[in-house]
mmCIF file of C-alpha atoms and ligand atoms in Angstrom:
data_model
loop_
_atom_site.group_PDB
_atom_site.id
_atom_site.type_symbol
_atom_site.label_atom_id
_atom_site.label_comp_id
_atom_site.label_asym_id
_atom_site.label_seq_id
_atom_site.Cartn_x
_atom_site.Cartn_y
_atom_site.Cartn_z
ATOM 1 C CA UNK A 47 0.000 0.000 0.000
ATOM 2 C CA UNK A 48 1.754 3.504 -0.735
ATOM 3 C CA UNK A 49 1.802 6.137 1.783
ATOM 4 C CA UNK A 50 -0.779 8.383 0.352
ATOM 5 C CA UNK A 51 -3.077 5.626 0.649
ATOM 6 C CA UNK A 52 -2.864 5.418 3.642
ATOM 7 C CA UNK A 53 -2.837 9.189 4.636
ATOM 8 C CA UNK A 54 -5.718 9.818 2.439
ATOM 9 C CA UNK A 55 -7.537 6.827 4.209
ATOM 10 C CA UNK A 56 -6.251 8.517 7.455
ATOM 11 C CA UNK A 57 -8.261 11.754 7.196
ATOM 12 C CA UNK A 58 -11.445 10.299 7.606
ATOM 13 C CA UNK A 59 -10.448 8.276 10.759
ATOM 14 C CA UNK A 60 -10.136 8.849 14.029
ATOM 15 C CA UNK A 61 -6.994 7.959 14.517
ATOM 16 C CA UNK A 62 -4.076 7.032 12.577
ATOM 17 C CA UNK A 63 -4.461 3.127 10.771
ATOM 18 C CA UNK A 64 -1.853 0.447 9.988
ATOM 19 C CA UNK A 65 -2.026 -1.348 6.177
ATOM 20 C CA UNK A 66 -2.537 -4.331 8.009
ATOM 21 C CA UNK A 67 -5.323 -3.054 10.128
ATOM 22 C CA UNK A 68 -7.127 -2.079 6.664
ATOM 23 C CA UNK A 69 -8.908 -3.314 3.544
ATOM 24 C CA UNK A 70 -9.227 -1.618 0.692
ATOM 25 C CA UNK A 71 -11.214 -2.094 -2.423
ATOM 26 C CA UNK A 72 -12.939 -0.454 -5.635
ATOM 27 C CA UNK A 73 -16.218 -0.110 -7.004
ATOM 28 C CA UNK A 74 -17.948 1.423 -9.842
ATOM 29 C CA UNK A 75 -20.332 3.728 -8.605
ATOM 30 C CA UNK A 76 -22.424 5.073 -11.783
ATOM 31 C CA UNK A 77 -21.696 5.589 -15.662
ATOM 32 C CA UNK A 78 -22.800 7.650 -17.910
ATOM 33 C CA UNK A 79 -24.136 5.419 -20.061
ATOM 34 C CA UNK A 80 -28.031 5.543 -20.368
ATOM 35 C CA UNK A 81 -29.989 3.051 -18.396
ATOM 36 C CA UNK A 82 -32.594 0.899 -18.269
ATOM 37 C CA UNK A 83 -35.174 3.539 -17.364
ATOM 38 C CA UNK A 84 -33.338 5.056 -20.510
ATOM 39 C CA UNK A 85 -31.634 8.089 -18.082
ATOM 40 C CA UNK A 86 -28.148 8.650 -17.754
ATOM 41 C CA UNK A 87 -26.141 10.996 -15.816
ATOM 42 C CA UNK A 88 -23.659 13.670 -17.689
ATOM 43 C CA UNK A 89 -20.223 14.237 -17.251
ATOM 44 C CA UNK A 90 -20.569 17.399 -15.621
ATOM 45 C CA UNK A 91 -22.732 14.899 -12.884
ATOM 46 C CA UNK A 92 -20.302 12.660 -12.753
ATOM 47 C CA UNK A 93 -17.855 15.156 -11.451
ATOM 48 C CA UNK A 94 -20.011 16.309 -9.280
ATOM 49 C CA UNK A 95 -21.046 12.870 -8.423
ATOM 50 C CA UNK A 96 -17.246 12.226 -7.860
ATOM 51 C CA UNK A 97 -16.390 15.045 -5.172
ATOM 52 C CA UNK A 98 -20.011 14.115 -3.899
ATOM 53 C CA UNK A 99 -19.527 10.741 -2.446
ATOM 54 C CA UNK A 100 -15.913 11.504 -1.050
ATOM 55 C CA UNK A 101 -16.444 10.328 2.574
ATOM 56 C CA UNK A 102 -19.739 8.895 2.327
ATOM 57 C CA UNK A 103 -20.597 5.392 3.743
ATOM 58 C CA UNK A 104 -21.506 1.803 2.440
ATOM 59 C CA UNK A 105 -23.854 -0.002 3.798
ATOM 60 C CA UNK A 106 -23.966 -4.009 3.232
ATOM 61 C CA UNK A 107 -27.355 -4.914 2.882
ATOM 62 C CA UNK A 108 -27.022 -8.416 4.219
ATOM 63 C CA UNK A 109 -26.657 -7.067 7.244
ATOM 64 C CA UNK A 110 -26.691 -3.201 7.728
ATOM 65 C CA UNK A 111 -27.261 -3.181 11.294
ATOM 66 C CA UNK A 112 -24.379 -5.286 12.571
ATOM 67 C CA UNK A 113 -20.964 -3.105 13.413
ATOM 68 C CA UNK A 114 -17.983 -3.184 11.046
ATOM 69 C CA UNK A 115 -19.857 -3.853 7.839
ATOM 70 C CA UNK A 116 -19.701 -0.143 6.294
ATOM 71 C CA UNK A 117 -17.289 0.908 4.049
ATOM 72 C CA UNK A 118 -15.970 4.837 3.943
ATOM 73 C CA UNK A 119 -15.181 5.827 0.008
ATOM 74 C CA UNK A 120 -11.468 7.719 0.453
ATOM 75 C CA UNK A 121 -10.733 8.198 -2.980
ATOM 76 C CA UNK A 122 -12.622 8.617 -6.287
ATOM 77 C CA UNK A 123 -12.030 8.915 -9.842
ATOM 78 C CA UNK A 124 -13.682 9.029 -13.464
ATOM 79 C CA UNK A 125 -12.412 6.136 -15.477
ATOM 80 C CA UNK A 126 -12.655 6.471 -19.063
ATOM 81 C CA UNK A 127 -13.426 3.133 -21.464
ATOM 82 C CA UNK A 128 -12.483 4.164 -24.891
ATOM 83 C CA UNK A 129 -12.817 0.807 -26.325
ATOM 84 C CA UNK A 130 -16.525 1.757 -25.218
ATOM 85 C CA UNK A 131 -18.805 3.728 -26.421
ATOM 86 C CA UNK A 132 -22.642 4.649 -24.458
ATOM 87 C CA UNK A 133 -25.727 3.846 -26.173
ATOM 88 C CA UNK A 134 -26.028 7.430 -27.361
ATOM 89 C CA UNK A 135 -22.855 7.613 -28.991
ATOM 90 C CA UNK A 136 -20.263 9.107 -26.357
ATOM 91 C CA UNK A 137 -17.182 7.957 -24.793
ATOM 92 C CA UNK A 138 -18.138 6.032 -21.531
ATOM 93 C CA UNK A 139 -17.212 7.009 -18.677
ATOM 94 C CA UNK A 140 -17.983 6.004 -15.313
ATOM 95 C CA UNK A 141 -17.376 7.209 -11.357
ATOM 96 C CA UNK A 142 -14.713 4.823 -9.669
ATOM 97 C CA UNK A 143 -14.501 4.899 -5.683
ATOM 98 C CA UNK A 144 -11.897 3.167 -3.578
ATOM 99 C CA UNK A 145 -13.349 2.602 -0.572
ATOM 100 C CA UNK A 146 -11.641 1.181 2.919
ATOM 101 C CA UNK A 147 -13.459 -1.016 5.575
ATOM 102 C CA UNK A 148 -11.306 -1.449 8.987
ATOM 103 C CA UNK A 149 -11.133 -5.569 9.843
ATOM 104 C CA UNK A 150 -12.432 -6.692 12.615
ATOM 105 C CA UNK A 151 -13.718 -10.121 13.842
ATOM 106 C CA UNK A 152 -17.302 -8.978 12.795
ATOM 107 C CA UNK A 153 -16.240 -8.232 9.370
ATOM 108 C CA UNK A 154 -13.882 -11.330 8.899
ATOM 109 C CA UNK A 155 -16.703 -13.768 6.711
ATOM 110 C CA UNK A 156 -17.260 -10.348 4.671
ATOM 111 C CA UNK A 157 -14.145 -9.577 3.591
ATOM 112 C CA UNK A 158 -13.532 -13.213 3.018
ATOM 113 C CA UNK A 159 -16.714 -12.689 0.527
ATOM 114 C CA UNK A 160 -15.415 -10.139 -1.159
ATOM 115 C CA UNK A 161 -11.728 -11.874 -1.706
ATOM 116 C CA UNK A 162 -13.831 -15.316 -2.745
ATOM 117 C CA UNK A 163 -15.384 -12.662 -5.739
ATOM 118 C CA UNK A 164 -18.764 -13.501 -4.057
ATOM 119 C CA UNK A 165 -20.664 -10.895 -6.435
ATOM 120 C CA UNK A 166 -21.473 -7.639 -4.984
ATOM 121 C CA UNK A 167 -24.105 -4.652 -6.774
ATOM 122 C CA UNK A 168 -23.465 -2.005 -6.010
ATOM 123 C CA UNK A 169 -26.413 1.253 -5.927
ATOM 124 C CA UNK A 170 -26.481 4.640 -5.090
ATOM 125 C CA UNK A 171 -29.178 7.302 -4.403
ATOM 126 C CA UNK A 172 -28.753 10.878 -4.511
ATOM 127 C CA UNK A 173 -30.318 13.840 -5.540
ATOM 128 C CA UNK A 174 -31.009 14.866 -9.238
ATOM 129 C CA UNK A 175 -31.871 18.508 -9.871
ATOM 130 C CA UNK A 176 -32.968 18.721 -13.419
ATOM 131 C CA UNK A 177 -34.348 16.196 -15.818
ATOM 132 C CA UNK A 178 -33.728 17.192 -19.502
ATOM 133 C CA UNK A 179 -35.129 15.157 -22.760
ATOM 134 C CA UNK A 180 -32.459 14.172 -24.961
ATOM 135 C CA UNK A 181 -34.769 15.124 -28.216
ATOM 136 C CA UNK A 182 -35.880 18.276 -27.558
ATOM 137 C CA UNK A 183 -33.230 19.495 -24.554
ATOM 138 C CA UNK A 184 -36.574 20.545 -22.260
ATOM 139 C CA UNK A 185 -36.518 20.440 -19.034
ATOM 140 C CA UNK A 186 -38.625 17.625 -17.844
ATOM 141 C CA UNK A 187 -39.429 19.558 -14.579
ATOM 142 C CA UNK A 188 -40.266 23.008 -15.388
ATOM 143 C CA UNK A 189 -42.155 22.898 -19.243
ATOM 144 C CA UNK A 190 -42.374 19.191 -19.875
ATOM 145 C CA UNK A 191 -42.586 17.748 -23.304
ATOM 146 C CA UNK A 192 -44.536 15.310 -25.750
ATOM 147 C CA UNK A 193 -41.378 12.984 -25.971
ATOM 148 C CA UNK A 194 -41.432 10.113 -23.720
ATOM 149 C CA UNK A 195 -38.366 8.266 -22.877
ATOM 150 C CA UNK A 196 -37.549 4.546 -24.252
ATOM 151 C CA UNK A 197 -39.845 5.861 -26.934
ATOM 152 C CA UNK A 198 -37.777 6.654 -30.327
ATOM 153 C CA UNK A 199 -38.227 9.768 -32.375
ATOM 154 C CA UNK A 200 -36.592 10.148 -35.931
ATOM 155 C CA UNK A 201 -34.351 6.954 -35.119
ATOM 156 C CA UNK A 202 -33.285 8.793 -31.734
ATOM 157 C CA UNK A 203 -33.634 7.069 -28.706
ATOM 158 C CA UNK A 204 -35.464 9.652 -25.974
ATOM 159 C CA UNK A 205 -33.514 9.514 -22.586
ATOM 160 C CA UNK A 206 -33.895 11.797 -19.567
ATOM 161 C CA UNK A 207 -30.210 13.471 -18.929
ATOM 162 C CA UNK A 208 -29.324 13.411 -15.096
ATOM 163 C CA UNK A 209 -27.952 16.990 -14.072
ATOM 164 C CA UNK A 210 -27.355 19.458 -11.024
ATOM 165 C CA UNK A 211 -26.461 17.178 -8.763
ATOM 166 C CA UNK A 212 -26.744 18.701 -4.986
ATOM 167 C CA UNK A 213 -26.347 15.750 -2.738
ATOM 168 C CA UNK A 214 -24.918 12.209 -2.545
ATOM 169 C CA UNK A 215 -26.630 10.205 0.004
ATOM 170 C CA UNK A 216 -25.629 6.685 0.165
ATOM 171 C CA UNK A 217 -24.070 3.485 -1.618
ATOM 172 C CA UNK A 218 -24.854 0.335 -0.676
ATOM 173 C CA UNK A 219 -24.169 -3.558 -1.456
ATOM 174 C CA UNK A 220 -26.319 -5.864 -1.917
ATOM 175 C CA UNK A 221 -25.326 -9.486 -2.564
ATOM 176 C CA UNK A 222 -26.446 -11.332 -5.909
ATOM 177 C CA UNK A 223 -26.149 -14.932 -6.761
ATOM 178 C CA UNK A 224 -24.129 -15.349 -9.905
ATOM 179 C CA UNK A 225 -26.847 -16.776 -11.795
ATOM 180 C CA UNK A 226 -29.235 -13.364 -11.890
ATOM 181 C CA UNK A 227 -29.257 -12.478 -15.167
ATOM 182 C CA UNK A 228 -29.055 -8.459 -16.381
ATOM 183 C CA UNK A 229 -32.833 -7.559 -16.891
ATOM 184 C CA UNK A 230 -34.700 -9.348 -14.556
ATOM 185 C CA UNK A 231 -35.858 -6.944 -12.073
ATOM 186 C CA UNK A 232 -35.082 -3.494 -11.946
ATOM 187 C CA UNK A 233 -32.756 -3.888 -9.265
ATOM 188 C CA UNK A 234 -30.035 -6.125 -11.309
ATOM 189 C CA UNK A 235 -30.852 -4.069 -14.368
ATOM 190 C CA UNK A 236 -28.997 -1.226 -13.937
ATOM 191 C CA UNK A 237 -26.320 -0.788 -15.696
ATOM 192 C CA UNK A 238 -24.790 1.367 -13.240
ATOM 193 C CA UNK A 239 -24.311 -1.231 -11.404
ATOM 194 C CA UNK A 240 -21.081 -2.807 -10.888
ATOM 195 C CA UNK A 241 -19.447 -5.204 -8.641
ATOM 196 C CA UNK A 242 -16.255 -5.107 -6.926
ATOM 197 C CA UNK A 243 -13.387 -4.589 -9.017
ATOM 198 C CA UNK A 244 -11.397 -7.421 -6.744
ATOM 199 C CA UNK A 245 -13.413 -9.577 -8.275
ATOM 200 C CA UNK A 246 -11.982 -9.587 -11.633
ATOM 201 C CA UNK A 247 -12.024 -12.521 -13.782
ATOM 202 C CA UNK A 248 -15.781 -14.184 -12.539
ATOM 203 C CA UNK A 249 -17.092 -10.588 -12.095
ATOM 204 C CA UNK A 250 -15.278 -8.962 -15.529
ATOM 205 C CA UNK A 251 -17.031 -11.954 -18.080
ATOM 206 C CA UNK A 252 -20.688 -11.508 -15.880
ATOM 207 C CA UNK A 253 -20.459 -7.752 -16.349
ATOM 208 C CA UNK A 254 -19.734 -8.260 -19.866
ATOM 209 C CA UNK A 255 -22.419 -10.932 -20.092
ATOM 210 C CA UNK A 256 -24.887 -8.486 -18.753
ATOM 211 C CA UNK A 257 -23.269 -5.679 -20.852
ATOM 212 C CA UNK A 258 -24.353 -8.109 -24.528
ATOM 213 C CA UNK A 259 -27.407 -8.464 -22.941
ATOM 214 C CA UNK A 260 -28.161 -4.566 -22.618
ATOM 215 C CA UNK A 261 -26.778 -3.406 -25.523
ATOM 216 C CA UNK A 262 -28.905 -6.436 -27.404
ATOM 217 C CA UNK A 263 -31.841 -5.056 -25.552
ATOM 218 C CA UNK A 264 -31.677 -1.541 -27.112
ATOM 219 C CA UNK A 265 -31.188 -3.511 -30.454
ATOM 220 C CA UNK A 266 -34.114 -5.563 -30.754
ATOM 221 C CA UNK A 267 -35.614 -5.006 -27.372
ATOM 222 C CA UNK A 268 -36.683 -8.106 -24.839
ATOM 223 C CA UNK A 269 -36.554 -10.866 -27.330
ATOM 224 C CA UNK A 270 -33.029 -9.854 -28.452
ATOM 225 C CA UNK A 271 -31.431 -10.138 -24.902
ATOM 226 C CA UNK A 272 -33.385 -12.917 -23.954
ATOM 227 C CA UNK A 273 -31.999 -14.586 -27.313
ATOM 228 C CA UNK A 274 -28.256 -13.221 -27.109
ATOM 229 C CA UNK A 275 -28.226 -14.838 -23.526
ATOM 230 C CA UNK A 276 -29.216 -18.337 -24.684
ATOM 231 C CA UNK A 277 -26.854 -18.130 -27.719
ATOM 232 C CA UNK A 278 -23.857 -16.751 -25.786
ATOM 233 C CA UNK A 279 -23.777 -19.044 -23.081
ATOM 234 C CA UNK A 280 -20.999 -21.385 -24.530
ATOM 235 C CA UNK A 281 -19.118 -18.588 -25.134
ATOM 236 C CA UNK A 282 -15.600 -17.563 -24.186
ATOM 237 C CA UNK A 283 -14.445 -14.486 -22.651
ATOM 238 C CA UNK A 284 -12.795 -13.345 -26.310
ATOM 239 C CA UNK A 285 -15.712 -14.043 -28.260
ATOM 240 C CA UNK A 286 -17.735 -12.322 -25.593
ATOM 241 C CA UNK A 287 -15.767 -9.217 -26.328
ATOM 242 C CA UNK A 288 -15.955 -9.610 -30.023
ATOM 243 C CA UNK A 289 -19.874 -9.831 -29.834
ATOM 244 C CA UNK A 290 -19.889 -6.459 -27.451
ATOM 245 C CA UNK A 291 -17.981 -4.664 -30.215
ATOM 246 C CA UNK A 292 -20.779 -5.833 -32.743
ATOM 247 C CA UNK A 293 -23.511 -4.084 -30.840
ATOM 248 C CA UNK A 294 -21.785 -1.443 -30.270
ATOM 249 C CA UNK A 295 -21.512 -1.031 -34.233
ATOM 250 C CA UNK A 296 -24.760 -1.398 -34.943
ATOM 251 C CA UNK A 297 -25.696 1.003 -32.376
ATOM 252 C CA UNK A 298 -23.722 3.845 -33.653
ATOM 253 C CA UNK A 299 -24.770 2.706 -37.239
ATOM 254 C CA UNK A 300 -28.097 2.837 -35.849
ATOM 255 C CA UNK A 301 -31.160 3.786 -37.934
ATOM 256 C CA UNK A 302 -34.584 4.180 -37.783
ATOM 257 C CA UNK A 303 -35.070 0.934 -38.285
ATOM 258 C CA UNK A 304 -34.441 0.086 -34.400
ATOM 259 C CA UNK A 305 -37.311 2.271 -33.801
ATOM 260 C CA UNK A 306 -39.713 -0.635 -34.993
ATOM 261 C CA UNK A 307 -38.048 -3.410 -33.034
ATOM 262 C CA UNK A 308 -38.458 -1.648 -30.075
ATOM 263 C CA UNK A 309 -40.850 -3.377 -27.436
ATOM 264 C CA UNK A 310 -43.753 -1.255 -26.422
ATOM 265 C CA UNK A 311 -42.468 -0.543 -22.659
ATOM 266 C CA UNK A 312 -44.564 -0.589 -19.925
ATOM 267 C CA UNK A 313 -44.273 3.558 -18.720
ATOM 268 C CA UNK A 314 -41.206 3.633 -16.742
ATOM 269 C CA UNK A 315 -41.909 4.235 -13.193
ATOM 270 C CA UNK A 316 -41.296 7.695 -12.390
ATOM 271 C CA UNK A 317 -39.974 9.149 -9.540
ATOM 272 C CA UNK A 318 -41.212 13.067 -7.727
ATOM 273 C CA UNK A 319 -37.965 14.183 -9.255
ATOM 274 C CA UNK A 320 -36.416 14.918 -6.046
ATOM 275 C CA UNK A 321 -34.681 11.802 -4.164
ATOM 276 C CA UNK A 322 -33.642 10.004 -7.060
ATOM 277 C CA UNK A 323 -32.665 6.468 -5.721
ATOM 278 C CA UNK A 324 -31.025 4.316 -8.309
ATOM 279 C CA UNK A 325 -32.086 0.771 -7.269
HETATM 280 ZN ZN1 LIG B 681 -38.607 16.502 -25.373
#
């Protein structure tokens, strides 16, 4: 561990900590990629997002009550993917946090979770001051529109961009089974959510999984990412990667064509616009 590790680690303590009194890992917090209630955050919010959660706490969900299970983010940073692009075209980007917990006997099975690449989600909530539609640039708050998001207009997909952020709130873990496939409730079907980064090999061909099976669903909607799953499941991790980069052609070759495949969505569930909890 370098020193500024542990002196940034050290300002949010107490008093001073050891390496071997520590443990240290990363998560992804959020992207700016657009979802799948078709929102995504900016840059600008990421930034914001980024100085935001400095400090803030992680809650396990397994077991939030029970002392030594949070997690205190010391360090944060926006990672960007150029082999990547988002569904609208951009160069993804997401919000990497390191975050420390200090062991103790209570924490010992967690940690032990964490190092077995026992699959952790990861969500955050915070606040979101303005909605704006991607078609028209309104915002969704004060004048409204006729464009509806998921819904596409011209060929363009209609997403709400995330801005002004004003507070973080929380993060939290909560534990998935490795089998969950992306898409089945809206919990797991974020695609801001990530899992530990200490969890690499296991973790980095499920997120990719999950990642075919998203960018299939803005492709050809339900059907396609149901099918893609079925048909990629004797796949290796290089031909995994290989199909990614095929959506993500025909998504920036996209036409209007992808406007018919499109499921009819059930109206994404809206929230008051105020607490904006990204579960
Ligand atoms: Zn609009």
């Amino acid at each position: 561990m370098q020193k500024s590790v542990l002196e940034k680690i050290n300002r949010f303590t107490r008093r001073d900590f050891t390496e071997d009194e520590l443990y240290i890992f990363s998560v992804v917090l959020c992207d700016n990629d657009v979802d799948r209630d078709y929102e995504c955050f900016t840059d600008k919010s990421l930034e914001k997002l980024s100085e935001l959660f400095m400090g803030k706490t992680g809650i396990f969900d397994h077991n939030p009550s029970a002392s030594g299970q949070n997690a205190r983010i010391f360090d944060t940073e926006i990672e960007e993917d150029l082999s990547r692009v988002t569904v609208y075209g951009g160069v993804y980007r997401c919000l990497k946090a390191k975050a420390y917990m200090v062991r103790t006997d209570e924490n010992r099975d967690l940690i032990s979770e964490i190092d077995a690449g026992i699959k952790k989600e990861v969500s955050i909530s915070c606040r979101v001051g303005k909605r704006t539609c991607s078609i028209c640039g309104c915002d969704r708050e004060k004048t409204g529109c006729v464009h509806q998001k998921g819904k596409f207009y011209d060929g363009k997909l209609c997403y709400d961009m995330l801005s002004d952020i004003t507070d973080a709130y929380e993060w939290s873990f909560v534990a998935v089974p490795a089998q969950v496939n992306a898409g089945v409730t809206k919990k797991f079907s974020d695609c801001r959510t990530t899992g530990f980064t200490s969890d690499r090999d296991a973790g980095a061909e499920r997120e990719l999984r999950r990642e075919i099976k998203r960018l299939a669903y803005f492709t050809g909607g339900k059907t396609a990412s149901d099918a893609v799953e079925i048909s990629s499941r004797g796949m290796n991790f290089g031909e995994l990667v290989n199909l990614r980069k095929s959506y993500e052609k025909l998504i920036r070759k996209s036409s209007g064509v992808r406007a018919e495949l499109m499921p009819v969505e059930d109206k994404p569930e809206d929230s008051d616009g105020s607490a904006f909890s990204m579960k």
